[in-house]
Short mmCIF file of C-alpha atoms in Angstrom, two decimals:
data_model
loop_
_atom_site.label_atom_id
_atom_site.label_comp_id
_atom_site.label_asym_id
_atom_site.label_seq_id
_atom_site.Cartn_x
_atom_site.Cartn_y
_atom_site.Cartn_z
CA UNK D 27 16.55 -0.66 16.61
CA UNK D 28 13.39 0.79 16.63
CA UNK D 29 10.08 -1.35 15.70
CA UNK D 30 9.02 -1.04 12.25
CA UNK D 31 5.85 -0.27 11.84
CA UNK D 32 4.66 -2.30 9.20
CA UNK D 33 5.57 -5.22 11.12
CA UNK D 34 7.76 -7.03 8.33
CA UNK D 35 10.90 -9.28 8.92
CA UNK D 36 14.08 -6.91 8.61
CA UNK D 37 16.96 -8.79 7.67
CA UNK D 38 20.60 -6.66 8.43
CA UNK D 39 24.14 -8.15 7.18
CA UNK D 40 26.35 -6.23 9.17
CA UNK D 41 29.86 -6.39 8.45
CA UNK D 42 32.92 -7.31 10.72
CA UNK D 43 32.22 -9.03 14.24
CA UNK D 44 30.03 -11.63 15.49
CA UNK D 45 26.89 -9.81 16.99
CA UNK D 46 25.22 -11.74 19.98
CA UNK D 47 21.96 -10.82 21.62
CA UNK D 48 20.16 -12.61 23.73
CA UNK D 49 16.65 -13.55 22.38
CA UNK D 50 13.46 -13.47 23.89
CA UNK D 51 11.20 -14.95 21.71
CA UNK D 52 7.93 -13.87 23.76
CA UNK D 53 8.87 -10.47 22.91
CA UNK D 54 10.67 -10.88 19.17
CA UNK D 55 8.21 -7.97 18.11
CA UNK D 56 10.22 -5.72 20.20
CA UNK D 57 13.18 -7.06 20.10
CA UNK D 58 15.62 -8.03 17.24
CA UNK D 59 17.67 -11.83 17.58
CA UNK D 60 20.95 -11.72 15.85
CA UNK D 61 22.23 -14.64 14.46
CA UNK D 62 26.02 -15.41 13.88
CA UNK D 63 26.98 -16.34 10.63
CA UNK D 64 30.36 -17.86 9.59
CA UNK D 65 31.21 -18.52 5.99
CA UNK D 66 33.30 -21.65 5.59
CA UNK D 67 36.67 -21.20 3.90
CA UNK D 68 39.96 -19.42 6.05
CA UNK D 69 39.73 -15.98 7.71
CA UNK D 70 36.68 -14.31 5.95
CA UNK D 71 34.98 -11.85 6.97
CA UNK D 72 32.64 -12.70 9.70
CA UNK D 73 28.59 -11.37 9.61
CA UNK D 74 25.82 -11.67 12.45
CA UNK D 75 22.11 -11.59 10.50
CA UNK D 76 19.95 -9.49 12.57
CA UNK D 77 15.96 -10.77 12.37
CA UNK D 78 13.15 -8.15 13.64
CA UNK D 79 10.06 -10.33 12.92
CA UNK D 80 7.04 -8.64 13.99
CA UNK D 81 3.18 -8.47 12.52
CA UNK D 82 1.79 -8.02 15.68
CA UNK D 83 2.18 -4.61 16.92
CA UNK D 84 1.25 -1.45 15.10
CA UNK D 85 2.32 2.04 15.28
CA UNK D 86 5.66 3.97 16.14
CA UNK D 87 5.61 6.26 19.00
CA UNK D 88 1.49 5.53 20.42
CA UNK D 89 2.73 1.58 20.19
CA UNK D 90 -0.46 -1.18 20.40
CA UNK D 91 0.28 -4.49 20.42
CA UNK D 92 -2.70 -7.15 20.43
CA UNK D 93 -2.41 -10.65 21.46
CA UNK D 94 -5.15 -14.00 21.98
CA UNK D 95 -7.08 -16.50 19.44
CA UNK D 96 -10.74 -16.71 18.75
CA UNK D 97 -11.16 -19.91 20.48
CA UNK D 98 -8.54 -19.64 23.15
CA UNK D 99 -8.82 -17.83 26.85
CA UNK D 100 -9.24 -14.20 25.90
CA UNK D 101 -8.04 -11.58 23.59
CA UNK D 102 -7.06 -7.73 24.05
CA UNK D 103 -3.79 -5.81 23.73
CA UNK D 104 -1.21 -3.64 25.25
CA UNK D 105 -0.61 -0.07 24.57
CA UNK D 106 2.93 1.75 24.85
CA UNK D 107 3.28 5.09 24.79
CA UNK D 108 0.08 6.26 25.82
CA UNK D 109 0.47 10.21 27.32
CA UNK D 110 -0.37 10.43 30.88
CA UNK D 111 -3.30 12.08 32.62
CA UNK D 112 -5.55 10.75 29.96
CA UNK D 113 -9.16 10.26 31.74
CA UNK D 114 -10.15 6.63 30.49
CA UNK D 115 -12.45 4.08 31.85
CA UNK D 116 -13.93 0.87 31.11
CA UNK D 117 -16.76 2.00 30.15
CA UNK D 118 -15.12 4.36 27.41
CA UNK D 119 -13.78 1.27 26.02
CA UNK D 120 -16.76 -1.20 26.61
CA UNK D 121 -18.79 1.72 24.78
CA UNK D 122 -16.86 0.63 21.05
CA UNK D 123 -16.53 -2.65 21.55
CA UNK D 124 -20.40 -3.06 22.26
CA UNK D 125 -19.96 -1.53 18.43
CA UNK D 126 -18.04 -4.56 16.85
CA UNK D 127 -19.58 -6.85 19.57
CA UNK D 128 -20.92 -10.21 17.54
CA UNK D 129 -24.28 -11.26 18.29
CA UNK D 130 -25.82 -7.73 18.06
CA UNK D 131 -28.40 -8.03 15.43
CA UNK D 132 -29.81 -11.17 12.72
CA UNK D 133 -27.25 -9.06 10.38
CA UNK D 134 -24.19 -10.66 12.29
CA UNK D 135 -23.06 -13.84 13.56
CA UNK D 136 -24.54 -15.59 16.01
CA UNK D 137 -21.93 -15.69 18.32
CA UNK D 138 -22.89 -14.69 21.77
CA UNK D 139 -20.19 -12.81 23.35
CA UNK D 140 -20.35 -9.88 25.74
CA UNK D 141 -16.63 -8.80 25.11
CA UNK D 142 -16.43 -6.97 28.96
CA UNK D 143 -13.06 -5.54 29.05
CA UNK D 144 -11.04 -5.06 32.41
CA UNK D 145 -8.10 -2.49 32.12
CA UNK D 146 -5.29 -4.23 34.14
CA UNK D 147 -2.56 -2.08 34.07
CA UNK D 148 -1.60 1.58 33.05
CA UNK D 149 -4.34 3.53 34.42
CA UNK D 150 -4.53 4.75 37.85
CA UNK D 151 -7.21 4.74 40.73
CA UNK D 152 -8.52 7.73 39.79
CA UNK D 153 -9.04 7.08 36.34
CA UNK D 154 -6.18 8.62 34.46
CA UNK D 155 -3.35 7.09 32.12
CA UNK D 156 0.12 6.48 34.12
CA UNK D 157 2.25 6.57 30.78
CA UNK D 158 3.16 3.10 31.59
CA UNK D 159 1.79 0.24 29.35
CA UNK D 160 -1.80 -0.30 29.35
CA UNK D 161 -2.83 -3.82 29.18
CA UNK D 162 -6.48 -4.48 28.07
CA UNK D 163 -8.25 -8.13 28.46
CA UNK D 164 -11.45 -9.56 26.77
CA UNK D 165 -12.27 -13.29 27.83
CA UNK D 166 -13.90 -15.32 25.17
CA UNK D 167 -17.17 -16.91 26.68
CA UNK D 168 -18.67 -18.63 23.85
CA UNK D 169 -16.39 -20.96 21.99
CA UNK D 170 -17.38 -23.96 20.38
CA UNK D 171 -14.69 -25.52 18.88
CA UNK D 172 -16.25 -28.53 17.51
CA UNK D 173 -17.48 -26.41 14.75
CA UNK D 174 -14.28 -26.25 12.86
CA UNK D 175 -14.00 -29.95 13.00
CA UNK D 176 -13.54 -30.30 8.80
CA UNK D 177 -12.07 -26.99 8.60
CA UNK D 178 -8.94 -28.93 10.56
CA UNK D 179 -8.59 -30.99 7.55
CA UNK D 180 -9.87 -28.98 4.42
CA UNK D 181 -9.29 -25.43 3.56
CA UNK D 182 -11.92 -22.91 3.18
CA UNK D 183 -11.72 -21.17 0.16
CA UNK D 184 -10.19 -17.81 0.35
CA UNK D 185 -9.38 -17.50 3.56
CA UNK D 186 -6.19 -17.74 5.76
CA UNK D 187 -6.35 -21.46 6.40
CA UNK D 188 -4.06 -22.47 3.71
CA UNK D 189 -1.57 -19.72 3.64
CA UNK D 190 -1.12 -19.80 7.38
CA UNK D 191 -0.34 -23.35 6.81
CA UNK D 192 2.33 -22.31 4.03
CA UNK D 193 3.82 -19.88 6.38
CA UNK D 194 4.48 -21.30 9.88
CA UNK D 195 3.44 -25.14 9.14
CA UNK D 196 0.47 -24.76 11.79
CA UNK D 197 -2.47 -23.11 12.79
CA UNK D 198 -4.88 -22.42 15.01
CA UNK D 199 -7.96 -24.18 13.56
CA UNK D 200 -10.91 -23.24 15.68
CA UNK D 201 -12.09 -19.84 14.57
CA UNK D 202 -9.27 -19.14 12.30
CA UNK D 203 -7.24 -18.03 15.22
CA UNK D 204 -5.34 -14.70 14.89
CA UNK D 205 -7.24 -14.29 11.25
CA UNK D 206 -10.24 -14.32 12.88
CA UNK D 207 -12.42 -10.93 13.01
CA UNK D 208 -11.69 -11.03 17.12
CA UNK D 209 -8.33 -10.27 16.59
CA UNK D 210 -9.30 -6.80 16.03
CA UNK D 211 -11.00 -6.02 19.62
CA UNK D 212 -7.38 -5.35 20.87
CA UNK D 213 -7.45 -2.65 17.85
CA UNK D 214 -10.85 -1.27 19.00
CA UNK D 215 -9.96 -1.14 22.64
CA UNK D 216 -6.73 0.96 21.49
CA UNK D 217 -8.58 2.91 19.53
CA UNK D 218 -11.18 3.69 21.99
CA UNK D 219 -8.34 5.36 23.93
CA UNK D 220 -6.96 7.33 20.61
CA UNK D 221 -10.20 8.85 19.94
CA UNK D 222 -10.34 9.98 24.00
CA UNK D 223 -6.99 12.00 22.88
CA UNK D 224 -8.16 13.06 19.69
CA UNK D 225 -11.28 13.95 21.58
CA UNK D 226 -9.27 16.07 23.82
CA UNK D 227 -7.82 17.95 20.90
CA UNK D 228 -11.28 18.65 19.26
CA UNK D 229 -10.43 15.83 16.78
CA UNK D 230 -13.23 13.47 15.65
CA UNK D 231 -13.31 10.56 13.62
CA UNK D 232 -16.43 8.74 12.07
CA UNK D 233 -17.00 6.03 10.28
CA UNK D 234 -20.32 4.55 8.59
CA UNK D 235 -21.49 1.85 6.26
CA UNK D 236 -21.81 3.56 2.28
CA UNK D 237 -22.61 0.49 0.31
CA UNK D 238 -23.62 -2.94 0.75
CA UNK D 239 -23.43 -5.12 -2.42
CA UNK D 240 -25.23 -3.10 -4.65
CA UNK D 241 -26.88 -0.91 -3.19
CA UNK D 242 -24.63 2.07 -3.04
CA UNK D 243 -25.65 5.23 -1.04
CA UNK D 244 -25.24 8.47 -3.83
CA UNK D 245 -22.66 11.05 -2.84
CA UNK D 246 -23.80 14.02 -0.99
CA UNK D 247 -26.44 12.26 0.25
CA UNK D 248 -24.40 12.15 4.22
CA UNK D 249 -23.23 15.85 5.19
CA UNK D 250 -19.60 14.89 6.50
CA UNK D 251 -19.56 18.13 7.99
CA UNK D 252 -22.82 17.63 9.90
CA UNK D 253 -22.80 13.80 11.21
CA UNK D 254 -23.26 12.58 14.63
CA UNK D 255 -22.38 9.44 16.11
CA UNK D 256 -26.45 9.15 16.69
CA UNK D 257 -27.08 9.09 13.19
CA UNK D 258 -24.66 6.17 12.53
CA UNK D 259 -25.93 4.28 15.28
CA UNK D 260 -29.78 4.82 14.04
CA UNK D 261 -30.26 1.28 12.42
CA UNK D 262 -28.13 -1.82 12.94
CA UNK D 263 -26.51 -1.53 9.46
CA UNK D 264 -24.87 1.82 10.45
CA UNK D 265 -25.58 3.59 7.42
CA UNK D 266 -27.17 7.07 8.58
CA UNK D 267 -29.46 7.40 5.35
CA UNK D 268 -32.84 5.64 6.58
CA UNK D 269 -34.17 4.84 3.34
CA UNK D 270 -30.75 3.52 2.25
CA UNK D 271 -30.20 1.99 5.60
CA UNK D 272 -33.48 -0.35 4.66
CA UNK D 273 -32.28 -1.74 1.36
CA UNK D 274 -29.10 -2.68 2.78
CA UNK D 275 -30.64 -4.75 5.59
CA UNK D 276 -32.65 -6.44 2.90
CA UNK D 277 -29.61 -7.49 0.69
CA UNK D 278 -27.87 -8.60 3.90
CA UNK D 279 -30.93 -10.46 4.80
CA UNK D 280 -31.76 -12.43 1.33
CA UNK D 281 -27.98 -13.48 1.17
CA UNK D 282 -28.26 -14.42 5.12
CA UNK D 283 -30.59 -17.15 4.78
CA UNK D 284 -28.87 -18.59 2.06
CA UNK D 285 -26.06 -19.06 3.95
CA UNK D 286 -23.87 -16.93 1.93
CA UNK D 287 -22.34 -13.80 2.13
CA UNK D 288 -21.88 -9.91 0.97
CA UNK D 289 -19.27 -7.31 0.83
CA UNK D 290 -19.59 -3.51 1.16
CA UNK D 291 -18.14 -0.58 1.78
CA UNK D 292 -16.84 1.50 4.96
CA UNK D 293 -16.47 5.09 4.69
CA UNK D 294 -14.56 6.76 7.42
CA UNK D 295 -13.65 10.73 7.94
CA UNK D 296 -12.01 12.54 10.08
CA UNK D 297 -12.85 16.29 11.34
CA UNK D 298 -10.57 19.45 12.55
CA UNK D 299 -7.88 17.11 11.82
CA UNK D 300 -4.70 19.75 12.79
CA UNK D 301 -2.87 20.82 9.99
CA UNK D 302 0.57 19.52 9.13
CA UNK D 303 0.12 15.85 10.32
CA UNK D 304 2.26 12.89 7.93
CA UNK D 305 5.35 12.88 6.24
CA UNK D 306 6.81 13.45 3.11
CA UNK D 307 7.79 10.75 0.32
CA UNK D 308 7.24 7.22 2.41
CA UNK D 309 5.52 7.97 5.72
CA UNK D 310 2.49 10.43 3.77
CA UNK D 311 -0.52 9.95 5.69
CA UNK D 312 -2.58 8.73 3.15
CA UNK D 313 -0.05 6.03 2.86
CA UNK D 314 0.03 5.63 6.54
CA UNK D 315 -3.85 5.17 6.82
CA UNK D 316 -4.15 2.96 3.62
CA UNK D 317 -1.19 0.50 5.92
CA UNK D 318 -3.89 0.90 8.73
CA UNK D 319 -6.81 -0.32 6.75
CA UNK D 320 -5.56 -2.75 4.72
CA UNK D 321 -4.67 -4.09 8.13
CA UNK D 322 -7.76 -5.18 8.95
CA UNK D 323 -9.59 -8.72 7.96
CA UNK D 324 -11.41 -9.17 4.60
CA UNK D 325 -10.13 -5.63 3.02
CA UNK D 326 -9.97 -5.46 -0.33
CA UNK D 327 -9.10 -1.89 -1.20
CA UNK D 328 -8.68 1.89 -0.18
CA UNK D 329 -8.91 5.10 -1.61
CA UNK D 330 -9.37 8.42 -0.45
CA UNK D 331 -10.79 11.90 -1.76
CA UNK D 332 -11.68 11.56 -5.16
CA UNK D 333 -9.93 8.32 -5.30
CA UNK D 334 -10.27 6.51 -8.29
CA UNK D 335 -13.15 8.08 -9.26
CA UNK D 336 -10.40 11.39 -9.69
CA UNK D 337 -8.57 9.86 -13.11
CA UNK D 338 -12.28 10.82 -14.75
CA UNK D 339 -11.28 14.33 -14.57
CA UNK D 340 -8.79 16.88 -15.70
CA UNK D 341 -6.62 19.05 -13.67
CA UNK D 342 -8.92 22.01 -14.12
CA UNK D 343 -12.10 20.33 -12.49
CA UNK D 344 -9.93 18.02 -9.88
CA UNK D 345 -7.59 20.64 -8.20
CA UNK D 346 -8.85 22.23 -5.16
CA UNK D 347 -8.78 25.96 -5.14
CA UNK D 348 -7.42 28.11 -2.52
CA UNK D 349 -9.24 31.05 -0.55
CA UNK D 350 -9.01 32.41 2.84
CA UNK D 351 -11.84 32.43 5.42
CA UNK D 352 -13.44 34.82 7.31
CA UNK D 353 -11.03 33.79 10.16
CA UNK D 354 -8.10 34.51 8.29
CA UNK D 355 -7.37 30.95 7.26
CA UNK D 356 -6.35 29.29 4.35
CA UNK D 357 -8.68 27.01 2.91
CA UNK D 358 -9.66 25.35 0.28
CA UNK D 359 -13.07 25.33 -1.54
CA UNK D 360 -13.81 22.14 -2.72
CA UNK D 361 -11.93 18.56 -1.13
CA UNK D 362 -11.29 16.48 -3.84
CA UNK D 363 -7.42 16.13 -2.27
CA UNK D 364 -9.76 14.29 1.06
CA UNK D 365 -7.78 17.05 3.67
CA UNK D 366 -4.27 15.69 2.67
CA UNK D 367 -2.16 17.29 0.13
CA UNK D 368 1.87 16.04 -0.37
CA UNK D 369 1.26 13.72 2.21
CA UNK D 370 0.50 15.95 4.82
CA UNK D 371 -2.89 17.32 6.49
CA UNK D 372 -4.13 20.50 4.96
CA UNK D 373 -7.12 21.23 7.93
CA UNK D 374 -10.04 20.00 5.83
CA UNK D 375 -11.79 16.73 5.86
CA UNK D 376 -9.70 13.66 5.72
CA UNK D 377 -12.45 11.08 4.29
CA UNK D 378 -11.80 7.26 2.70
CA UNK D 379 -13.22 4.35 1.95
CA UNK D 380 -12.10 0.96 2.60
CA UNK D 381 -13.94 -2.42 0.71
CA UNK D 382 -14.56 -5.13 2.42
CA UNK D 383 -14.61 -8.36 0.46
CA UNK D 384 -18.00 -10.98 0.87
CA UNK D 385 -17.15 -13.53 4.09
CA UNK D 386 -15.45 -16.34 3.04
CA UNK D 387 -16.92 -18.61 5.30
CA UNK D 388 -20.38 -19.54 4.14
CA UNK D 389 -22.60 -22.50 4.64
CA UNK D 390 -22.91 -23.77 0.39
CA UNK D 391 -21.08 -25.95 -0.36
CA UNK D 392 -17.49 -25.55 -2.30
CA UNK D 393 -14.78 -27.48 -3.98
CA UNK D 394 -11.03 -27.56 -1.66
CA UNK D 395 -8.31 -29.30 -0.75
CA UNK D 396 -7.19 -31.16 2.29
CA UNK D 397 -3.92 -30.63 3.89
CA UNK D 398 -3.14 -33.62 2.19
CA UNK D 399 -3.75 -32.28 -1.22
CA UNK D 400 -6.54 -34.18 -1.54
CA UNK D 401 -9.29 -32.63 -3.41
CA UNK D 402 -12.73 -32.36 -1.81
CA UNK D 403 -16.23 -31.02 -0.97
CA UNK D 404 -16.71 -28.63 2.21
CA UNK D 405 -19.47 -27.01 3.91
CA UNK D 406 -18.36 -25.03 6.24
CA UNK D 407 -20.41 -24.55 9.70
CA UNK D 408 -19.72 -22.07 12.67
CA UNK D 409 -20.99 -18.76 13.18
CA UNK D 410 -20.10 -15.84 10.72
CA UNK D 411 -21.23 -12.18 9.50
CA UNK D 412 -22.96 -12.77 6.16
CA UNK D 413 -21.32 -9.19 5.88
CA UNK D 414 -18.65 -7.73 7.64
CA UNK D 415 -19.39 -3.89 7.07
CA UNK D 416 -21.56 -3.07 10.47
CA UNK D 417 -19.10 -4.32 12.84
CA UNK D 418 -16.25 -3.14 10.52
CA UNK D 419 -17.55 0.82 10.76
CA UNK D 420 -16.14 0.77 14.87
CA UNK D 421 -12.71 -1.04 13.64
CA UNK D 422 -12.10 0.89 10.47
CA UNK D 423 -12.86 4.23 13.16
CA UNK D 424 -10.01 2.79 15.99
CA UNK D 425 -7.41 2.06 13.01
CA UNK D 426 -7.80 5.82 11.74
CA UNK D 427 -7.33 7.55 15.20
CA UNK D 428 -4.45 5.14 15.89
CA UNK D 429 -2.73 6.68 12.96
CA UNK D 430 -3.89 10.28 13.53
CA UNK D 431 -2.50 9.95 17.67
CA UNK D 432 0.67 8.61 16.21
CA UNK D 433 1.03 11.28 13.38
CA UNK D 434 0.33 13.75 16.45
CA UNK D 435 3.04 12.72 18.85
CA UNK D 436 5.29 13.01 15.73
CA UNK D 437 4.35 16.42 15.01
CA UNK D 438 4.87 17.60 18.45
CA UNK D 439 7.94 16.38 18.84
CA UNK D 440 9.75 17.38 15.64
CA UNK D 441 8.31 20.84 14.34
CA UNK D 442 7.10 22.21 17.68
CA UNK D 443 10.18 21.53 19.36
CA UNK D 444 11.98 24.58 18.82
CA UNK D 445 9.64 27.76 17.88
CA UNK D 446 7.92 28.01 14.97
CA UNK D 447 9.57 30.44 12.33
CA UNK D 448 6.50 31.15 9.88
CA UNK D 449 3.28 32.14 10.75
CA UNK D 450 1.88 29.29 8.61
CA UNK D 451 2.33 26.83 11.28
CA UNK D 452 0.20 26.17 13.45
CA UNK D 453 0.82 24.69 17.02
CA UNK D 454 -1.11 21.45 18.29
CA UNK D 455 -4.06 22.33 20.60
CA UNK D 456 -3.17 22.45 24.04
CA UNK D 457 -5.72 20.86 26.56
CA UNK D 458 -6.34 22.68 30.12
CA UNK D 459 -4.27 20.65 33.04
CA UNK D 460 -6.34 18.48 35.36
CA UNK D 461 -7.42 18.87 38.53
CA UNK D 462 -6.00 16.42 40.35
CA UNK D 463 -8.06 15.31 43.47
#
């Protein structure tokens, strides 16, 4: 059975005969455990129960699974499926991570980590991808466990303590384990090899910050056709407007020394995104990337194109007229649809926004419970964004060109498999062979 995606528990009754399987539980998010089940009572019919529990591994054919604690020996993950004779380094990957790194500026925790990555398997001498699993590892340096010591008791309001609890009975207390924000450096090491494809196919995705609390940069105001890298990187909010840029930092800042926190929002495109990419009905891309997104810790919501914004208009202002190019192409003339239409790519801008809710660990204090239902008083201490949105822009970025690599490999392998019968379709880019020395 193949691994869902979504990373749900599958349940299968499957009629007539015991099934067996032996089950490795190290590995349950790759492989199913069948379970024999025998209804009392003379000669029934016999069923096996088949469980796929997963949650930790994300995508279908480009395959990352990411693994570790905040508080524990290291984090990372392991990629399957990567294409071969992919030129990656360390450095590639260090390069993003240095992105969500804590620690970076007085707008993000404290936390002092350097998050240097070693690539220890899938990648040869010289520097390219094998095709063989890729296995990425970040040690964590600066743990201090005795920070959590009355989150081990009390719950902090709003955030995964208590329904981890609910779920498996036990948690990992110090740094809210795999809830915690480090979790997602196995995503942004992944992703850091994505974009390197995507890169290799003229693909780019971006991602910068387009509101902080309330101070909401105006539409138009970034040229998504124009923006560099540089300009998100300008100021350590990552918003590439410099005079909004300045009022965010202040909003973060007031809040900061309060000891509370901020939300904001993320807004992430993607350019000469291929034509074609998603499926219809349940796998649209949209849907795909909103899975992606919604993925990731303290988001709230997701829309893209016009989003919600669209149900202000009629069909007459919101529908995107046709034309063809100077090139011969069909385009269309404004992007309300965000460069997906039916689910599938249309060539123009894909571009979204995710929310990201205000931290819920803060330093005021707030009314909980204990685990033994005993109401209380907690403060909570450690070390924590008072907003998430800077170091979100980098993760928010990996998530998208995880999608996009696996909505490529798909594309490839279905509708250019046999040859094209309408000049409407359009091939993926090829990229020249490498030298190999």
């Amino acid at each position: 059975m193949a691994v869902s995606s979504i990373g749900a528990i599958k349940l299968l009754v499957k009629a007539g005969g015991i099934g067996s399987q032996p089950s490795d539980l190290r590995r349950l998010s790759l492989s199913p455990v069948q379970i024999s089940v025998r209804p009392r009572g003379h000669a029934p019919a016999r069923r096996s129960v088949e469980v796929q529990a997963s949650g930790d591994v994300f995508g279908s054919l480009f395959q990352v699974s990411t693994f570790g604690e905040s508080h524990g020996g290291g984090v990372g993950c392991t990629i399957s499926g990567c294409p071969p004779n992919v030129p990656i380094s360390e450095a590639d990957i260090q390069f993003e991570l240095d992105r969500r790194r804590p620690g970076q500026s007085r707008i993000t925790t404290p936390r002092k980590e350097t998050d240097t990555c070693t690539i220890q398997s899938g990648v040869s001498d010289k520097g390219l991808t094998l095709g063989s699993p890729i296995h990425i590892f970040v040690p964590n340096t600066d743990q201090r466990g005795k920070d959590y010591s009355e989150m081990a008791l009390a719950y902090r309001p709003s955030h995964a303590d208590a329904t981890y609890d609910f779920k498996y009975g036990i948690r990992a207390v110090q740094g809210g384990g795999r809830s915690s924000a480090r979790e997602t450096i196995g995503r942004v090491a992944a992703g850091a090899v994505a974009k390197k494809i995507l890169k290799m196919l003229g693909t780019e995705v971006l991602a910068y910050v387009s509101q902080v609390h309330k101070v909401v940069l105006p539409d138009g105001v970034v040229d998504h056709e124009t923006l560099t890298m540089e300009q998100i990187e300008s100021n350590i909010v990552r918003c590439p407007d410099p005079e909004y840029a300045q009022k965010m930092i202040e909003a973060i800042d007031v809040v900061r020394v309060r000891g509370d926190s901020i939300g904001g929002v993320v807004t992430c495109i993607a350019r000469n995104v291929p034509r074609g990419l998603g499926q219809p009905v349940f796998d649209k891309l949209e849907a795909e990337l909103a899975k992606a997104m919604l993925s990731l810790p303290a988001t709230k919501g997701f829309e893209f194109g016009s989003g919600f914004a669209g149900t202000f208009l009629m069909g007459s202002e919101h529908n995107d007229e046709f034309y063809v190019d100077p090139n011969g192409k069909i385009r269309t003339k404004t992007n309300r649809s965000g460069g997906i239409q039916g689910g599938i790519s249309n060539g123009e801008i894909i571009n979204m926004r995710i929310a990201f809710k205000p931290t819920a660990t803060i330093g005021k204090k707030q009314y909980t419970v204990t685990r033994d239902r005993e109401e209380t008083e907690l403060i909570a201490r450690g070390r924590h964004d008072p907003c998430v949105v800077p170091r979100a822009v980098p993760m928010a970025e990996a998530m998208a060109a995880l999608v996009l690599v696996n909505q490529l490999m798909a594309q490839k392998a279905q509708n250019e498999l046999l040859p094209f019968t309408s000049p409407l379709q359009e091939p993926i880019p090829t990229v020249a062979p490498l030298n190999h020395v």
